[in-house]
């Protein structure tokens, strides 16, 4: 007589049943980024989700599949499951600074869902301005308004470099560049 002993081990956050292809991704401001999450056989027909928030158990689900391969769309985000390759793909579009956050790939199941963390960052934006010889000693400034008379100057310099808050100006070879990171 044979005795079969079956053990049920809980699958926890970050287990090998669900893996993010990249644990950190970035995209350009107003651009898009793609995240892929792979899962083991047996999870093909389960609902997959993408959520935002520091803790995966309390995060806000932005988009979710219904267990099929049909693409589901949310506000500037979509999710599509490829059950043959056991990979679901999340695409975030029209990225804004406030999209930089912790997100989670997840699979819905009875009990505790599976979840794996993905950090999303937005790439800094750099603008280059060119000027002719003789302007090296003049003040360089960045103003986000088209009307210079009513403009609120965010950063300016008379030296080679200045950083203030999330802006910097760096001037070399008749060019100064302004970099913005974050809001």
Short mmCIF file of C-alpha atoms in Angstrom, two decimals, residues 7-121:
data_model
loop_
_atom_site.label_atom_id
_atom_site.label_comp_id
_atom_site.label_asym_id
_atom_site.label_seq_id
_atom_site.Cartn_x
_atom_site.Cartn_y
_atom_site.Cartn_z
CA UNK A 7 2.30 19.44 0.68
CA UNK A 8 0.78 22.78 -0.24
CA UNK A 9 3.36 25.52 0.06
CA UNK A 10 2.12 29.10 -0.15
CA UNK A 11 3.57 31.10 -2.99
CA UNK A 12 4.70 34.44 -1.68
CA UNK A 13 5.54 37.79 -3.17
CA UNK A 14 8.45 37.51 -5.59
CA UNK A 15 8.21 33.74 -5.93
CA UNK A 16 9.41 32.05 -9.10
CA UNK A 17 5.78 31.44 -10.19
CA UNK A 18 5.67 35.10 -11.28
CA UNK A 19 8.74 37.11 -12.33
CA UNK A 20 9.11 40.60 -13.76
CA UNK A 21 11.51 40.55 -16.72
CA UNK A 22 12.94 43.84 -15.39
CA UNK A 23 12.56 44.93 -11.77
CA UNK A 24 13.13 48.56 -12.76
CA UNK A 25 12.02 50.32 -15.95
CA UNK A 26 12.04 53.90 -17.15
CA UNK A 27 10.50 55.90 -19.93
CA UNK A 28 10.59 59.40 -21.34
CA UNK A 29 8.26 62.15 -20.22
CA UNK A 30 5.12 62.06 -22.42
CA UNK A 31 6.43 58.80 -23.93
CA UNK A 32 5.70 55.18 -23.11
CA UNK A 33 7.26 52.16 -21.46
CA UNK A 34 6.61 48.44 -21.49
CA UNK A 35 6.86 45.91 -18.67
CA UNK A 36 6.78 42.16 -19.17
CA UNK A 37 5.93 39.65 -16.45
CA UNK A 38 6.42 35.90 -16.91
CA UNK A 39 4.61 33.13 -15.10
CA UNK A 40 4.95 29.36 -14.77
CA UNK A 41 2.67 26.82 -16.48
CA UNK A 42 -0.75 26.46 -14.89
CA UNK A 43 -1.48 30.19 -14.53
CA UNK A 44 -2.49 30.80 -18.15
CA UNK A 45 -6.25 31.31 -17.60
CA UNK A 46 -5.97 33.30 -14.38
CA UNK A 47 -6.67 37.03 -14.34
CA UNK A 48 -3.52 39.20 -14.51
CA UNK A 49 -3.30 42.76 -13.14
CA UNK A 50 -1.09 45.85 -12.91
CA UNK A 51 -1.35 48.06 -9.87
CA UNK A 52 0.31 51.11 -8.36
CA UNK A 53 1.35 51.54 -4.75
CA UNK A 54 4.12 50.87 -2.26
CA UNK A 55 2.51 47.70 -0.85
CA UNK A 56 1.19 45.15 -3.34
CA UNK A 57 -1.61 43.98 -1.04
CA UNK A 58 -3.00 47.52 -0.85
CA UNK A 59 -2.11 48.87 -4.28
CA UNK A 60 -4.62 50.39 -6.69
CA UNK A 61 -5.30 48.12 -9.70
CA UNK A 62 -5.01 50.20 -12.88
CA UNK A 63 -5.82 47.51 -15.43
CA UNK A 64 -6.73 43.81 -15.29
CA UNK A 65 -7.31 40.94 -17.73
CA UNK A 66 -10.35 38.67 -17.55
CA UNK A 67 -8.25 35.51 -17.87
CA UNK A 68 -8.22 35.67 -21.67
CA UNK A 69 -5.63 37.00 -24.12
CA UNK A 70 -7.78 40.03 -24.96
CA UNK A 71 -6.02 43.37 -24.45
CA UNK A 72 -7.59 45.43 -21.66
CA UNK A 73 -7.17 49.20 -21.53
CA UNK A 74 -7.28 51.65 -18.66
CA UNK A 75 -6.36 55.34 -18.46
CA UNK A 76 -3.01 55.53 -20.36
CA UNK A 77 -2.26 51.90 -19.50
CA UNK A 78 -2.99 48.54 -21.13
CA UNK A 79 -2.37 44.88 -20.36
CA UNK A 80 -2.27 41.88 -22.68
CA UNK A 81 -1.62 38.26 -21.79
CA UNK A 82 0.18 35.90 -24.19
CA UNK A 83 -0.73 32.53 -22.73
CA UNK A 84 1.45 30.56 -25.15
CA UNK A 85 4.61 32.37 -24.03
CA UNK A 86 3.22 32.71 -20.45
CA UNK A 87 4.02 36.42 -20.48
CA UNK A 88 1.77 39.39 -19.91
CA UNK A 89 2.76 42.82 -21.13
CA UNK A 90 1.84 46.15 -19.57
CA UNK A 91 2.21 49.35 -21.58
CA UNK A 92 2.08 52.76 -19.91
CA UNK A 93 1.59 55.72 -22.28
CA UNK A 94 1.76 59.51 -22.08
CA UNK A 95 4.05 59.26 -19.05
CA UNK A 96 3.99 62.05 -16.48
CA UNK A 97 6.34 62.78 -13.58
CA UNK A 98 3.79 61.38 -11.10
CA UNK A 99 3.91 57.99 -12.87
CA UNK A 100 7.27 57.40 -11.15
CA UNK A 101 6.31 54.95 -8.40
CA UNK A 102 6.25 51.34 -7.26
CA UNK A 103 4.03 49.07 -9.36
CA UNK A 104 3.15 45.38 -9.20
CA UNK A 105 2.55 42.65 -11.75
CA UNK A 106 -0.03 40.32 -10.28
CA UNK A 107 -2.04 37.17 -10.80
CA UNK A 108 -5.41 36.86 -9.12
CA UNK A 109 -6.07 33.62 -7.30
CA UNK A 110 -8.10 32.43 -4.34
CA UNK A 111 -6.41 33.39 -1.12
CA UNK A 112 -3.50 35.77 -1.55
CA UNK A 113 -2.74 36.97 -5.09
CA UNK A 114 0.72 36.58 -6.55
CA UNK A 115 2.60 39.86 -6.92
CA UNK A 116 6.03 41.02 -8.02
CA UNK A 117 7.42 44.56 -7.65
CA UNK A 118 8.49 46.82 -10.52
CA UNK A 119 9.99 50.29 -9.98
CA UNK A 120 9.03 52.85 -12.62
CA UNK A 121 11.02 56.05 -13.16
#
